[in-house]
Coordinates of C-alpha atoms and ligand atoms in Angstrom, one line a residue:
M1 CA 0.0 0.0 0.0
T2 CA 1.1 3.6 -0.5
N3 CA 1.6 5.9 2.4
N4 CA -1.4 7.9 1.5
E5 CA -3.5 4.7 1.5
L6 CA -2.1 3.8 4.9
I7 CA -3.0 7.3 6.2
E8 CA -6.6 6.9 4.9
Q9 CA -6.9 3.4 6.6
L10 CA -5.6 4.8 9.9
Y11 CA -8.0 7.7 9.6
R12 CA -10.9 5.3 9.0
D13 CA -10.0 2.5 11.4
T14 CA -7.8 4.2 14.1
T15 CA -5.5 1.2 13.8
L16 CA -3.0 -0.4 11.4
P17 CA -1.0 -3.6 11.2
A18 CA 2.5 -3.3 12.5
A19 CA 4.0 -3.3 8.9
G20 CA 1.8 -0.3 8.0
L21 CA 2.8 1.7 11.1
L22 CA 6.5 0.8 10.4
Q23 CA 6.1 2.2 6.9
L24 CA 4.5 5.4 8.1
L25 CA 7.1 5.9 10.8
T26 CA 10.0 5.5 8.4
S27 CA 9.2 6.7 4.9
L28 CA 6.9 9.8 4.8
A29 CA 7.6 12.2 1.9
P30 CA 6.7 15.9 2.5
E31 CA 3.4 15.8 0.5
E32 CA 2.4 12.7 2.5
E33 CA 3.3 14.5 5.8
E34 CA 0.8 17.2 4.8
H35 CA -1.8 14.6 4.1
L36 CA -1.3 13.1 7.5
Y37 CA -1.5 16.5 9.3
R38 CA -4.6 17.5 7.3
R39 CA -6.4 14.3 8.5
A40 CA -5.0 14.8 12.0
R41 CA -6.4 18.3 12.2
E42 CA -9.8 17.2 10.8
V43 CA -10.0 14.5 13.6
R44 CA -9.0 16.9 16.4
E45 CA -11.4 19.5 15.2
A46 CA -14.2 17.0 15.1
H47 CA -13.6 16.3 18.8
Y48 CA -12.3 19.5 20.2
G49 CA -12.9 22.2 17.5
R50 CA -10.2 24.7 17.3
E51 CA -9.7 25.0 21.0
V52 CA -6.3 24.6 22.6
Y53 CA -6.1 23.9 26.4
L54 CA -3.7 25.5 28.7
R55 CA -2.0 23.6 31.6
G56 CA -0.1 25.7 34.0
L57 CA 3.0 23.8 34.9
V58 CA 4.5 24.2 38.4
E59 CA 7.8 22.4 38.7
F60 CA 8.0 22.4 42.5
S61 CA 11.1 20.3 43.3
S62 CA 14.2 19.5 41.3
Y63 CA 15.3 16.8 43.9
C64 CA 15.0 13.3 42.6
R65 CA 15.9 9.9 44.1
N66 CA 16.2 8.3 40.7
D67 CA 19.0 8.3 38.2
C68 CA 17.4 8.0 34.8
K69 CA 20.3 8.2 32.3
Y70 CA 18.7 10.9 30.1
C71 CA 17.6 13.3 32.8
G72 CA 19.4 16.5 33.9
I73 CA 18.1 16.4 37.4
R74 CA 19.1 12.7 38.0
R75 CA 20.4 12.2 41.5
S76 CA 24.0 11.7 40.5
N77 CA 24.3 15.0 38.6
G78 CA 26.3 17.0 41.1
N79 CA 26.0 20.1 38.8
A80 CA 22.2 20.2 39.0
Q81 CA 20.9 23.1 41.0
R82 CA 18.4 21.8 43.5
Y83 CA 15.4 23.7 44.9
R84 CA 12.2 22.8 46.6
L85 CA 9.2 25.2 46.7
T86 CA 7.3 25.5 50.0
K87 CA 3.6 24.4 50.1
D88 CA 2.6 28.1 50.3
Q89 CA 4.7 28.9 47.2
I90 CA 3.1 26.0 45.2
I91 CA -0.4 27.2 46.2
E92 CA 0.6 30.8 45.3
C93 CA 1.5 29.6 41.8
S94 CA -2.0 28.3 41.4
D95 CA -3.4 31.7 42.5
V96 CA -1.3 33.5 40.0
G97 CA -2.3 31.0 37.3
Y98 CA -5.9 31.4 38.1
R99 CA -5.8 35.1 37.6
L100 CA -4.1 34.5 34.2
G101 CA -6.9 32.2 33.1
F102 CA -5.5 28.8 33.8
R103 CA -8.0 26.2 34.9
T104 CA -5.6 23.2 35.1
F105 CA -2.5 23.1 37.3
V106 CA 0.1 20.4 36.7
L107 CA 2.3 19.9 39.8
Q108 CA 5.5 18.2 38.6
S109 CA 8.7 17.3 40.4
G110 CA 11.5 14.7 40.6
E111 CA 10.7 11.8 43.0
D112 CA 11.4 13.9 46.1
L113 CA 10.7 12.0 49.2
A114 CA 10.8 15.2 51.3
F115 CA 7.2 15.7 50.2
T116 CA 5.1 13.1 52.1
T117 CA 1.8 11.8 50.9
D118 CA 0.1 14.1 53.4
D119 CA 2.0 17.1 52.1
I120 CA 0.9 16.3 48.5
C121 CA -2.7 15.7 49.6
E122 CA -2.8 19.0 51.6
I123 CA -1.5 21.0 48.6
V124 CA -4.0 19.3 46.2
S125 CA -6.9 19.8 48.5
E126 CA -6.0 23.5 49.2
I127 CA -5.7 24.3 45.5
R128 CA -9.1 22.6 44.9
R129 CA -10.6 24.4 47.8
R130 CA -9.4 27.8 46.5
H131 CA -10.2 27.1 42.8
P132 CA -13.0 24.5 42.7
D133 CA -13.5 25.0 39.0
C134 CA -9.9 23.9 38.3
A135 CA -8.3 20.5 37.7
V136 CA -5.1 19.4 39.5
T137 CA -2.8 17.1 37.6
L138 CA 0.1 15.4 39.4
S139 CA 3.3 14.3 37.7
I140 CA 5.5 13.1 40.6
G141 CA 6.5 9.6 39.5
E142 CA 6.1 6.1 40.7
K143 CA 4.1 5.6 43.9
T144 CA 2.2 2.8 45.6
R145 CA -1.4 2.3 44.7
A146 CA -2.4 3.5 48.2
E147 CA -0.6 6.8 47.6
Y148 CA -2.2 7.3 44.3
Q149 CA -5.6 6.6 45.9
A150 CA -4.9 9.2 48.7
Y151 CA -4.0 11.9 46.1
Y152 CA -7.1 11.1 44.2
D153 CA -9.3 11.3 47.3
A154 CA -7.7 14.7 48.0
G155 CA -8.9 16.0 44.7
A156 CA -6.3 15.2 42.1
E157 CA -8.1 13.9 38.9
R158 CA -5.3 13.5 36.4
Y159 CA -1.8 12.0 36.5
L160 CA 1.0 12.1 34.0
L161 CA 3.5 9.3 34.0
R162 CA 5.5 8.9 30.8
Q163 CA 6.8 5.4 30.4
E164 CA 9.4 6.7 27.9
T165 CA 9.6 3.3 26.2
S166 CA 7.5 0.2 26.6
N167 CA 10.2 -2.3 25.5
P168 CA 11.8 -4.0 28.5
D169 CA 15.3 -4.0 27.1
H170 CA 15.2 -0.5 25.9
Y171 CA 13.7 0.6 29.2
A172 CA 16.6 -1.1 31.0
F173 CA 19.1 0.7 28.8
L174 CA 17.6 4.1 29.6
H175 CA 17.1 3.6 33.3
P176 CA 19.0 2.4 36.4
A177 CA 18.7 -1.2 37.4
E178 CA 16.2 -0.5 40.2
L179 CA 13.6 0.8 37.8
S180 CA 11.5 -1.5 35.6
I181 CA 9.0 -1.2 32.9
E182 CA 6.8 -3.7 34.9
N183 CA 6.5 -1.3 37.8
R184 CA 6.0 1.6 35.5
K185 CA 3.1 -0.2 33.8
R186 CA 1.7 -1.3 37.1
C187 CA 1.6 2.4 38.1
L188 CA -0.2 3.3 34.9
W189 CA -2.8 0.6 35.4
D190 CA -3.3 1.4 39.1
L191 CA -3.9 5.1 38.1
K192 CA -6.4 4.0 35.4
E193 CA -8.3 1.7 37.8
I194 CA -8.5 4.3 40.5
G195 CA -10.2 6.6 38.0
Y196 CA -7.6 9.2 37.0
Q197 CA -7.5 10.7 33.6
V198 CA -4.1 9.2 32.8
G199 CA -1.3 10.5 30.6
C200 CA 1.5 8.3 29.4
G201 CA 4.1 9.1 26.7
I202 CA 7.5 8.6 25.3
M203 CA 10.7 10.4 24.1
V204 CA 11.1 10.4 20.4
G205 CA 14.6 9.5 19.1
S206 CA 16.0 8.4 22.5
P207 CA 19.3 6.5 22.4
R208 CA 18.9 3.1 20.7
Q209 CA 15.2 3.6 20.1
T210 CA 14.1 1.6 17.0
P211 CA 10.9 2.1 15.0
E212 CA 9.8 -1.3 16.3
N213 CA 10.1 0.1 19.9
V214 CA 7.7 2.9 18.9
I215 CA 5.3 0.4 17.5
E216 CA 5.4 -1.5 20.8
D217 CA 4.7 1.9 22.5
L218 CA 1.7 2.4 20.3
N219 CA 0.4 -1.1 21.0
F220 CA 0.8 -0.6 24.7
M221 CA -1.1 2.7 24.5
K222 CA -3.9 1.0 22.6
E223 CA -4.2 -1.4 25.5
L224 CA -4.1 1.3 28.2
E225 CA -6.3 3.8 26.4
P226 CA -4.8 6.9 28.1
Q227 CA -6.7 10.2 28.0
M228 CA -3.5 12.1 27.5
I229 CA -0.3 11.3 25.5
G230 CA 2.8 13.4 26.0
I231 CA 5.6 13.0 23.5
G232 CA 8.6 15.1 22.8
P233 CA 12.0 14.7 21.2
F234 CA 14.8 13.3 23.2
I235 CA 17.2 16.2 23.9
H236 CA 20.6 15.4 25.5
H237 CA 21.8 17.0 28.7
K238 CA 25.5 17.8 29.1
D239 CA 25.8 16.3 32.6
T240 CA 24.3 12.9 31.8
P241 CA 25.6 9.6 30.4
F242 CA 23.8 10.5 27.1
R243 CA 25.7 13.8 26.7
D244 CA 27.1 12.8 23.3
E245 CA 23.9 11.2 21.9
S246 CA 22.0 12.7 19.0
D247 CA 18.8 14.5 19.7
G248 CA 15.4 13.4 18.4
T249 CA 14.1 15.3 15.4
L250 CA 11.2 17.7 14.8
E251 CA 10.1 15.7 11.8
D252 CA 9.9 12.3 13.7
T253 CA 8.0 14.0 16.6
L254 CA 5.5 15.6 14.3
H255 CA 4.9 12.4 12.4
L256 CA 4.2 10.6 15.6
L257 CA 1.9 13.3 16.8
G258 CA -0.1 13.0 13.5
I259 CA -0.2 9.2 13.9
L260 CA -1.3 9.4 17.5
R261 CA -4.1 11.8 16.7
L262 CA -5.5 9.3 14.1
M263 CA -5.0 6.4 16.5
F264 CA -6.5 8.2 19.5
P265 CA -9.0 10.6 18.1
N266 CA -10.2 12.2 21.3
S267 CA -6.9 12.2 23.2
L268 CA -5.4 15.3 24.8
L269 CA -2.0 15.7 23.0
P270 CA 0.4 18.4 24.2
A271 CA 2.7 20.3 21.9
T272 CA 5.5 20.1 24.4
T273 CA 8.2 22.5 25.5
A274 CA 10.8 20.1 24.2
L275 CA 9.3 20.5 20.7
G276 CA 9.6 24.2 21.1
T277 CA 13.2 23.8 22.2
I278 CA 14.3 21.9 19.1
N279 CA 12.6 24.4 16.8
P280 CA 11.4 27.9 17.5
R281 CA 8.0 27.1 15.9
G282 CA 7.9 23.6 17.2
R283 CA 4.8 24.0 19.3
E284 CA 2.9 25.8 16.6
L285 CA 3.8 23.0 14.2
G286 CA 2.7 20.5 16.8
I287 CA -0.7 22.1 16.9
L288 CA -0.9 21.8 13.2
A289 CA 0.0 18.1 13.4
G290 CA -2.9 17.4 15.7
A291 CA -1.9 18.5 19.2
N292 CA -4.5 20.4 21.3
V293 CA -2.7 21.2 24.6
V294 CA 0.1 23.5 25.7
M295 CA 1.8 23.7 29.0
P296 CA 3.2 27.2 29.9
N297 CA 5.4 27.4 32.9
L298 CA 3.9 28.8 36.1
S299 CA 6.9 28.2 38.4
P300 CA 8.4 31.2 40.0
R301 CA 10.9 32.8 37.6
G302 CA 13.8 32.4 40.0
V303 CA 13.7 28.6 39.9
R304 CA 12.8 27.8 36.3
A305 CA 16.3 27.6 35.0
K306 CA 17.1 25.0 37.7
Y307 CA 14.5 22.5 36.5
L308 CA 16.6 21.4 33.5
L309 CA 15.8 18.0 32.3
Y310 CA 17.6 18.7 29.1
D311 CA 19.9 21.3 27.6
G312 CA 18.6 24.5 26.0
K313 CA 15.1 24.5 27.6
I314 CA 13.1 27.5 26.5
C315 CA 10.8 29.8 28.6
T316 CA 13.1 29.9 31.6
G317 CA 13.4 33.7 31.9
N318 CA 9.8 35.0 31.5
E319 CA 7.1 35.8 34.0
A320 CA 4.0 33.6 33.9
A321 CA 1.9 36.4 32.5
E322 CA 4.4 36.9 29.6
C323 CA 4.4 33.1 28.9
R324 CA 0.6 33.1 28.8
R325 CA 0.4 36.0 26.3
C326 CA 3.2 34.6 24.2
M327 CA 1.5 31.2 24.0
E328 CA -1.8 32.8 23.0
R329 CA -0.2 34.7 20.2
R330 CA 1.6 31.6 19.0
I331 CA -1.6 29.6 18.9
E332 CA -3.6 32.3 17.2
S333 CA -0.9 32.6 14.6
V334 CA -1.8 29.2 13.3
G335 CA -5.6 29.7 13.4
Y336 CA -6.4 28.1 16.8
E337 CA -7.7 29.6 20.0
V338 CA -6.5 29.3 23.6
V339 CA -9.6 28.9 25.9
V340 CA -10.1 29.4 29.6
S341 CA -11.3 25.9 30.4
R342 CA -10.3 22.8 32.4
G343 CA -10.0 21.1 29.0
D344 CA -11.3 17.7 30.1
Y345 CA -11.1 14.6 28.0
R346 CA -14.1 14.1 25.9
A347 CA -15.0 10.4 25.7
Ligands
SF4_1 S1 13.3 11.4 34.6 FE1 12.1 11.8 36.5 S2 12.4 10.0 37.8 FE2 14.1 10.0 36.3 S3 15.8 11.1 37.2 FE3 14.5 12.7 36.0 S4 13.1 13.5 37.4 FE4 13.9 11.7 38.4

């Protein structure tokens, strides 16, 4: 089959045999890319119109007990600048964000054991109390089922946990021995069963990633049926074991975004900061390839440059209000509209 026929089949059926996916992942010509993105936009507009949802990202701690090989805040990076916001500072970020029109707050950190389960629950419930029309998303790593349940009971409704790769050997290559894809998947299934809107995702072009690995990721996602899928290009960090590895590409990331939109028509797909880092218009191009979410930074300006998961990260010097306006202009420049809304998943 030709690539255009495969795109049409994917558009119609939301699935393709592995050989077809492999072909699309490895051989799209520019005019075929356009066909893919046109179909992807059609599908996202059928489900979400031209709306783009804002998530205010609060990176509240750069401490992490883990040592993922690709990550700039891994515990063995002695050059990483560590910080930890207080509970009051985190809650204050949500107040600032609310005034700017954010209706979802994403609380993200390394796996920092200084925050107890009670601490996280207090923060979540206080934000929900102050802003009952907002959603709180957590992105704080692998926890026990009981901890996930406690956060949920405190008012967290969404959880982001990228698996980064679904293949056990590739996972073992990217991570330290104490982490396993089995536990990662266990976490994702627990979150799903508890009732969270769940986000998983991968790095595109991570070291030793093969197209077959990506197909395995897509198959896992089909099983999990996540509400959100976050993908971004791998970008190396100078103080990690992957300092000399090549970065993922804009093209591969956009292809995968288009494919994800056709496979998961009503998913929430962010155009990530990493995409904006490898190309100045990366996020706009992401929106045009089927993405419908952006995540401007709400962390206090003084700490932003310290949450460096990879080199060259953008948006570390601006105030939240500037980021908000900048994002709005960018989205409008490609014919879409930032809306003041929780931006929930539409089943
Ligand atoms: S990727 Fe996450 S868990 Fe791994 S070292 Fe970085 S912050 Fe920690």
